[in-house]
Amino acid sequence: LAPLRATIPPPEGDPMAITQGLRLLTPDQIPSDCAEPVDPKALEQAKEIVNDIRKDGEKGLLKYALKFGEVKEGEKYTADKEEIKAAYDGLSAEQRGVLDRVGARIRAFAKAQRASVTDTETDIPGGKAGQLVSPVESAGCYAPGGRYPLPSSVMMTAITAREAGVKNVWVASPHPDQVYSGTNALKSELALSSMST
């Protein structure tokens, strides 16, 4: 990402100076070369990957997973409901308790949040206006892995999607560990699949 230019020390006596020594910029003071926050080369590479996957589907996805070392040739990269449940059951009682408590909190809030957004219709001059609120058919959730995996990412995205009424919820994570896989089991009906990409 391009750095924000707000770290320029303020000139002496600048009325826009703030106590931390940074100068506030108005939109017209931001250089025009700050318009694109993504490196153009990285954007081109990402577009190529996305286009390949759109064109070739799972085969394209696997090509890049192999290329970037996320899976090994012939390695299984999906987990079914039984494997996810087994991962959850294999966690310690303490780990399951933490996941259950956090999952219940997220689920309670997600239900309240969903209930706050409703179908609405009102009369306006010349007719009616309104909104229909309905879930998407499928949702893809990404859970970061690597040095600092975040099981909360699985919970905050997958549980929320399910409570919103999404039928198909997929979780992708590079090299998910047992806690990640077990976290997927917190979804109602154990209707999640996990795929490492």
PDB file of C-alpha atoms in Angstrom:
ATOM      1  CA  LEU A   1       0.000   0.000   0.000  1.00  0.00           C
ATOM      2  CA  ALA A   2       1.155   3.522  -0.730  1.00  0.00           C
ATOM      3  CA  PRO A   3       2.039   5.423   2.448  1.00  0.00           C
ATOM      4  CA  LEU A   4      -0.255   8.235   3.443  1.00  0.00           C
ATOM      5  CA  ARG A   5       1.422  11.598   3.067  1.00  0.00           C
ATOM      6  CA  ALA A   6       0.091  12.876   6.417  1.00  0.00           C
ATOM      7  CA  THR A   7       3.407  12.149   8.156  1.00  0.00           C
ATOM      8  CA  ILE A   8       5.069  15.294   6.805  1.00  0.00           C
ATOM      9  CA  PRO A   9       6.197  17.492   9.733  1.00  0.00           C
ATOM     10  CA  PRO A  10       4.169  20.707   9.787  1.00  0.00           C
ATOM     11  CA  PRO A  11       5.848  23.951   8.797  1.00  0.00           C
ATOM     12  CA  GLU A  12       6.553  26.397  11.593  1.00  0.00           C
ATOM     13  CA  GLY A  13       3.356  28.148  12.674  1.00  0.00           C
ATOM     14  CA  ASP A  14       1.041  25.952  10.531  1.00  0.00           C
ATOM     15  CA  PRO A  15      -2.502  26.295  11.944  1.00  0.00           C
ATOM     16  CA  MET A  16      -3.253  22.738  10.738  1.00  0.00           C
ATOM     17  CA  ALA A  17      -0.521  21.269  12.979  1.00  0.00           C
ATOM     18  CA  ILE A  18      -1.664  18.750  15.561  1.00  0.00           C
ATOM     19  CA  THR A  19       0.037  17.778  18.808  1.00  0.00           C
ATOM     20  CA  GLN A  20       1.644  14.620  17.384  1.00  0.00           C
ATOM     21  CA  GLY A  21       3.614  16.707  14.891  1.00  0.00           C
ATOM     22  CA  LEU A  22       1.600  15.649  11.853  1.00  0.00           C
ATOM     23  CA  ARG A  23      -0.027  17.964   9.388  1.00  0.00           C
ATOM     24  CA  LEU A  24      -3.643  17.414   8.397  1.00  0.00           C
ATOM     25  CA  LEU A  25      -4.165  17.477   4.664  1.00  0.00           C
ATOM     26  CA  THR A  26      -7.231  18.532   2.762  1.00  0.00           C
ATOM     27  CA  PRO A  27      -8.226  16.379  -0.241  1.00  0.00           C
ATOM     28  CA  ASP A  28      -6.788  18.923  -2.713  1.00  0.00           C
ATOM     29  CA  GLN A  29      -3.375  18.730  -0.958  1.00  0.00           C
ATOM     30  CA  ILE A  30      -3.013  14.994  -1.566  1.00  0.00           C
ATOM     31  CA  PRO A  31      -0.678  14.327  -4.503  1.00  0.00           C
ATOM     32  CA  SER A  32      -2.357  12.819  -7.539  1.00  0.00           C
ATOM     33  CA  ASP A  33       0.097   9.891  -7.529  1.00  0.00           C
ATOM     34  CA  CYS A  34      -1.575   8.642  -4.314  1.00  0.00           C
ATOM     35  CA  ALA A  35      -4.695   7.642  -6.254  1.00  0.00           C
ATOM     36  CA  GLU A  36      -3.762   3.951  -6.580  1.00  0.00           C
ATOM     37  CA  PRO A  37      -3.012   2.286  -3.228  1.00  0.00           C
ATOM     38  CA  VAL A  38      -2.000  -1.027  -4.835  1.00  0.00           C
ATOM     39  CA  ASP A  39       1.290  -1.504  -6.633  1.00  0.00           C
ATOM     40  CA  PRO A  40       0.409  -1.768 -10.364  1.00  0.00           C
ATOM     41  CA  LYS A  41       2.629  -4.843 -10.870  1.00  0.00           C
ATOM     42  CA  ALA A  42       0.987  -6.642  -7.912  1.00  0.00           C
ATOM     43  CA  LEU A  43      -2.450  -5.708  -9.257  1.00  0.00           C
ATOM     44  CA  GLU A  44      -1.589  -7.171 -12.688  1.00  0.00           C
ATOM     45  CA  GLN A  45      -0.319 -10.383 -11.100  1.00  0.00           C
ATOM     46  CA  ALA A  46      -3.455 -10.675  -8.967  1.00  0.00           C
ATOM     47  CA  LYS A  47      -5.717 -10.101 -11.998  1.00  0.00           C
ATOM     48  CA  GLU A  48      -3.903 -12.849 -13.904  1.00  0.00           C
ATOM     49  CA  ILE A  49      -4.419 -15.289 -11.017  1.00  0.00           C
ATOM     50  CA  VAL A  50      -8.104 -14.400 -10.614  1.00  0.00           C
ATOM     51  CA  ASN A  51      -8.717 -14.683 -14.375  1.00  0.00           C
ATOM     52  CA  ASP A  52      -6.997 -18.094 -14.509  1.00  0.00           C
ATOM     53  CA  ILE A  53      -9.116 -19.348 -11.623  1.00  0.00           C
ATOM     54  CA  ARG A  54     -12.315 -17.991 -13.195  1.00  0.00           C
ATOM     55  CA  LYS A  55     -11.411 -19.731 -16.454  1.00  0.00           C
ATOM     56  CA  ASP A  56     -10.132 -23.043 -15.046  1.00  0.00           C
ATOM     57  CA  GLY A  57     -12.062 -23.295 -11.763  1.00  0.00           C
ATOM     58  CA  GLU A  58     -10.698 -25.722  -9.210  1.00  0.00           C
ATOM     59  CA  LYS A  59      -7.934 -26.820 -11.583  1.00  0.00           C
ATOM     60  CA  GLY A  60      -6.693 -23.204 -11.764  1.00  0.00           C
ATOM     61  CA  LEU A  61      -6.979 -22.811  -8.015  1.00  0.00           C
ATOM     62  CA  LEU A  62      -4.917 -25.949  -7.461  1.00  0.00           C
ATOM     63  CA  LYS A  63      -2.304 -24.723  -9.959  1.00  0.00           C
ATOM     64  CA  TYR A  64      -1.638 -21.639  -7.823  1.00  0.00           C
ATOM     65  CA  ALA A  65      -1.885 -23.495  -4.516  1.00  0.00           C
ATOM     66  CA  LEU A  66       0.884 -25.797  -5.774  1.00  0.00           C
ATOM     67  CA  LYS A  67       2.898 -22.911  -7.236  1.00  0.00           C
ATOM     68  CA  PHE A  68       2.849 -20.957  -3.968  1.00  0.00           C
ATOM     69  CA  GLY A  69       3.525 -24.039  -1.838  1.00  0.00           C
ATOM     70  CA  GLU A  70       0.184 -24.060  -0.041  1.00  0.00           C
ATOM     71  CA  VAL A  71      -0.449 -27.716  -0.941  1.00  0.00           C
ATOM     72  CA  LYS A  72       1.798 -30.502  -2.136  1.00  0.00           C
ATOM     73  CA  GLU A  73       1.104 -32.581  -5.241  1.00  0.00           C
ATOM     74  CA  GLY A  74      -1.548 -35.184  -4.368  1.00  0.00           C
ATOM     75  CA  GLU A  75      -2.172 -33.714  -0.898  1.00  0.00           C
ATOM     76  CA  LYS A  76      -5.775 -33.514   0.279  1.00  0.00           C
ATOM     77  CA  TYR A  77      -6.914 -29.911   0.488  1.00  0.00           C
ATOM     78  CA  THR A  78     -10.524 -30.151   1.645  1.00  0.00           C
ATOM     79  CA  ALA A  79     -12.145 -31.373   4.831  1.00  0.00           C
ATOM     80  CA  ASP A  80     -15.623 -32.879   5.001  1.00  0.00           C
ATOM     81  CA  LYS A  81     -18.113 -32.519   7.870  1.00  0.00           C
ATOM     82  CA  GLU A  82     -16.880 -35.651   9.611  1.00  0.00           C
ATOM     83  CA  GLU A  83     -13.243 -34.470   9.573  1.00  0.00           C
ATOM     84  CA  ILE A  84     -14.252 -31.046  10.856  1.00  0.00           C
ATOM     85  CA  LYS A  85     -16.304 -32.614  13.663  1.00  0.00           C
ATOM     86  CA  ALA A  86     -13.414 -34.955  14.526  1.00  0.00           C
ATOM     87  CA  ALA A  87     -11.039 -31.955  14.713  1.00  0.00           C
ATOM     88  CA  TYR A  88     -13.427 -30.211  17.108  1.00  0.00           C
ATOM     89  CA  ASP A  89     -13.911 -33.345  19.222  1.00  0.00           C
ATOM     90  CA  GLY A  90     -10.121 -33.744  19.391  1.00  0.00           C
ATOM     91  CA  LEU A  91      -9.613 -30.346  21.002  1.00  0.00           C
ATOM     92  CA  SER A  92      -9.119 -30.095  24.750  1.00  0.00           C
ATOM     93  CA  ALA A  93     -12.180 -29.334  26.880  1.00  0.00           C
ATOM     94  CA  GLU A  94     -10.722 -25.891  27.575  1.00  0.00           C
ATOM     95  CA  GLN A  95     -10.273 -25.109  23.864  1.00  0.00           C
ATOM     96  CA  ARG A  96     -13.786 -26.342  23.037  1.00  0.00           C
ATOM     97  CA  GLY A  97     -15.169 -24.248  25.901  1.00  0.00           C
ATOM     98  CA  VAL A  98     -13.488 -21.081  24.616  1.00  0.00           C
ATOM     99  CA  LEU A  99     -14.676 -21.722  21.057  1.00  0.00           C
ATOM    100  CA  ASP A 100     -18.212 -22.515  22.243  1.00  0.00           C
ATOM    101  CA  ARG A 101     -18.463 -19.376  24.402  1.00  0.00           C
ATOM    102  CA  VAL A 102     -17.047 -17.074  21.738  1.00  0.00           C
ATOM    103  CA  GLY A 103     -19.171 -18.738  19.068  1.00  0.00           C
ATOM    104  CA  ALA A 104     -22.322 -18.242  21.159  1.00  0.00           C
ATOM    105  CA  ARG A 105     -21.517 -14.533  21.599  1.00  0.00           C
ATOM    106  CA  ILE A 106     -20.908 -14.046  17.886  1.00  0.00           C
ATOM    107  CA  ARG A 107     -24.062 -15.979  17.018  1.00  0.00           C
ATOM    108  CA  ALA A 108     -26.182 -13.918  19.443  1.00  0.00           C
ATOM    109  CA  PHE A 109     -24.936 -10.652  17.990  1.00  0.00           C
ATOM    110  CA  ALA A 110     -25.297 -11.888  14.402  1.00  0.00           C
ATOM    111  CA  LYS A 111     -28.928 -12.850  15.093  1.00  0.00           C
ATOM    112  CA  ALA A 112     -29.641  -9.431  16.601  1.00  0.00           C
ATOM    113  CA  GLN A 113     -27.873  -7.712  13.724  1.00  0.00           C
ATOM    114  CA  ARG A 114     -29.873  -9.684  11.140  1.00  0.00           C
ATOM    115  CA  ALA A 115     -33.132  -8.908  12.957  1.00  0.00           C
ATOM    116  CA  SER A 116     -32.323  -5.185  12.818  1.00  0.00           C
ATOM    117  CA  VAL A 117     -32.306  -5.183   9.001  1.00  0.00           C
ATOM    118  CA  THR A 118     -35.773  -5.927   7.701  1.00  0.00           C
ATOM    119  CA  ASP A 119     -37.875  -5.721   4.582  1.00  0.00           C
ATOM    120  CA  THR A 120     -39.385  -2.268   4.343  1.00  0.00           C
ATOM    121  CA  GLU A 121     -42.006  -0.682   2.149  1.00  0.00           C
ATOM    122  CA  THR A 122     -43.429   2.814   2.253  1.00  0.00           C
ATOM    123  CA  ASP A 123     -45.834   4.869   0.197  1.00  0.00           C
ATOM    124  CA  ILE A 124     -44.267   7.670  -1.807  1.00  0.00           C
ATOM    125  CA  PRO A 125     -45.804  10.064  -4.308  1.00  0.00           C
ATOM    126  CA  GLY A 126     -46.522   8.005  -7.404  1.00  0.00           C
ATOM    127  CA  GLY A 127     -46.150   4.568  -5.839  1.00  0.00           C
ATOM    128  CA  LYS A 128     -44.157   2.643  -3.278  1.00  0.00           C
ATOM    129  CA  ALA A 129     -40.488   2.342  -2.370  1.00  0.00           C
ATOM    130  CA  GLY A 130     -38.818  -0.278  -0.276  1.00  0.00           C
ATOM    131  CA  GLN A 131     -36.146  -2.856   0.236  1.00  0.00           C
ATOM    132  CA  LEU A 132     -36.061  -6.621   0.372  1.00  0.00           C
ATOM    133  CA  VAL A 133     -33.381  -8.161   2.563  1.00  0.00           C
ATOM    134  CA  SER A 134     -32.267 -11.628   1.544  1.00  0.00           C
ATOM    135  CA  PRO A 135     -29.033 -13.596   1.962  1.00  0.00           C
ATOM    136  CA  VAL A 136     -26.695 -14.484  -0.843  1.00  0.00           C
ATOM    137  CA  GLU A 137     -26.593 -18.150  -1.867  1.00  0.00           C
ATOM    138  CA  SER A 138     -22.907 -18.705  -1.050  1.00  0.00           C
ATOM    139  CA  ALA A 139     -20.163 -16.973   0.919  1.00  0.00           C
ATOM    140  CA  GLY A 140     -16.423 -17.504   0.863  1.00  0.00           C
ATOM    141  CA  CYS A 141     -14.610 -16.723   4.108  1.00  0.00           C
ATOM    142  CA  TYR A 142     -10.847 -16.384   4.402  1.00  0.00           C
ATOM    143  CA  ALA A 143      -9.068 -17.259   7.622  1.00  0.00           C
ATOM    144  CA  PRO A 144      -5.434 -16.095   7.738  1.00  0.00           C
ATOM    145  CA  GLY A 145      -2.868 -18.723   8.626  1.00  0.00           C
ATOM    146  CA  GLY A 146       0.883 -18.506   8.798  1.00  0.00           C
ATOM    147  CA  ARG A 147       2.752 -17.251  11.851  1.00  0.00           C
ATOM    148  CA  TYR A 148      -0.285 -15.718  13.540  1.00  0.00           C
ATOM    149  CA  PRO A 149      -3.409 -17.742  12.710  1.00  0.00           C
ATOM    150  CA  LEU A 150      -6.700 -16.199  13.780  1.00  0.00           C
ATOM    151  CA  PRO A 151      -9.479 -18.715  14.514  1.00  0.00           C
ATOM    152  CA  SER A 152     -11.637 -15.682  15.297  1.00  0.00           C
ATOM    153  CA  SER A 153     -11.622 -14.911  11.561  1.00  0.00           C
ATOM    154  CA  VAL A 154     -13.400 -18.198  10.912  1.00  0.00           C
ATOM    155  CA  MET A 155     -15.939 -17.479  13.614  1.00  0.00           C
ATOM    156  CA  MET A 156     -16.599 -13.819  12.772  1.00  0.00           C
ATOM    157  CA  THR A 157     -17.167 -14.547   9.092  1.00  0.00           C
ATOM    158  CA  ALA A 158     -18.624 -18.055   8.899  1.00  0.00           C
ATOM    159  CA  ILE A 159     -20.972 -17.877  11.886  1.00  0.00           C
ATOM    160  CA  THR A 160     -22.176 -14.435  10.836  1.00  0.00           C
ATOM    161  CA  ALA A 161     -22.816 -15.633   7.269  1.00  0.00           C
ATOM    162  CA  ARG A 162     -24.764 -18.658   8.479  1.00  0.00           C
ATOM    163  CA  GLU A 163     -26.881 -16.563  10.849  1.00  0.00           C
ATOM    164  CA  ALA A 164     -27.616 -14.203   7.944  1.00  0.00           C
ATOM    165  CA  GLY A 165     -29.134 -17.193   6.144  1.00  0.00           C
ATOM    166  CA  VAL A 166     -26.342 -18.016   3.697  1.00  0.00           C
ATOM    167  CA  LYS A 167     -26.795 -21.644   2.583  1.00  0.00           C
ATOM    168  CA  ASN A 168     -23.270 -22.450   1.392  1.00  0.00           C
ATOM    169  CA  VAL A 169     -20.408 -21.172   3.535  1.00  0.00           C
ATOM    170  CA  TRP A 170     -16.853 -22.028   2.507  1.00  0.00           C
ATOM    171  CA  VAL A 171     -13.782 -21.305   4.584  1.00  0.00           C
ATOM    172  CA  ALA A 172     -10.346 -21.099   2.979  1.00  0.00           C
ATOM    173  CA  SER A 173      -7.206 -21.110   5.061  1.00  0.00           C
ATOM    174  CA  PRO A 174      -3.570 -21.827   4.304  1.00  0.00           C
ATOM    175  CA  HIS A 175      -2.609 -24.933   6.278  1.00  0.00           C
ATOM    176  CA  PRO A 176      -5.452 -24.911   8.832  1.00  0.00           C
ATOM    177  CA  ASP A 177      -4.514 -26.467  12.143  1.00  0.00           C
ATOM    178  CA  GLN A 178      -6.780 -28.466  14.448  1.00  0.00           C
ATOM    179  CA  VAL A 179      -8.153 -25.357  16.167  1.00  0.00           C
ATOM    180  CA  TYR A 180      -9.071 -23.804  12.796  1.00  0.00           C
ATOM    181  CA  SER A 181     -10.716 -26.983  11.612  1.00  0.00           C
ATOM    182  CA  GLY A 182     -12.454 -27.456  14.942  1.00  0.00           C
ATOM    183  CA  THR A 183     -13.708 -23.876  14.825  1.00  0.00           C
ATOM    184  CA  ASN A 184     -15.589 -24.732  11.644  1.00  0.00           C
ATOM    185  CA  ALA A 185     -17.633 -27.228  13.633  1.00  0.00           C
ATOM    186  CA  LEU A 186     -19.240 -24.383  15.564  1.00  0.00           C
ATOM    187  CA  LYS A 187     -21.371 -23.660  12.528  1.00  0.00           C
ATOM    188  CA  SER A 188     -24.906 -24.829  12.967  1.00  0.00           C
ATOM    189  CA  GLU A 189     -25.575 -28.170  11.247  1.00  0.00           C
ATOM    190  CA  LEU A 190     -21.814 -28.563  10.715  1.00  0.00           C
ATOM    191  CA  ALA A 191     -22.471 -27.440   7.176  1.00  0.00           C
ATOM    192  CA  LEU A 192     -19.050 -26.018   6.465  1.00  0.00           C
ATOM    193  CA  SER A 193     -16.304 -27.276   4.283  1.00  0.00           C
ATOM    194  CA  SER A 194     -12.767 -26.053   4.736  1.00  0.00           C
ATOM    195  CA  MET A 195     -10.384 -25.675   1.854  1.00  0.00           C
ATOM    196  CA  SER A 196      -6.737 -24.762   2.066  1.00  0.00           C
ATOM    197  CA  THR A 197      -5.664 -22.571  -0.836  1.00  0.00           C
TER     198      THR A 197
END
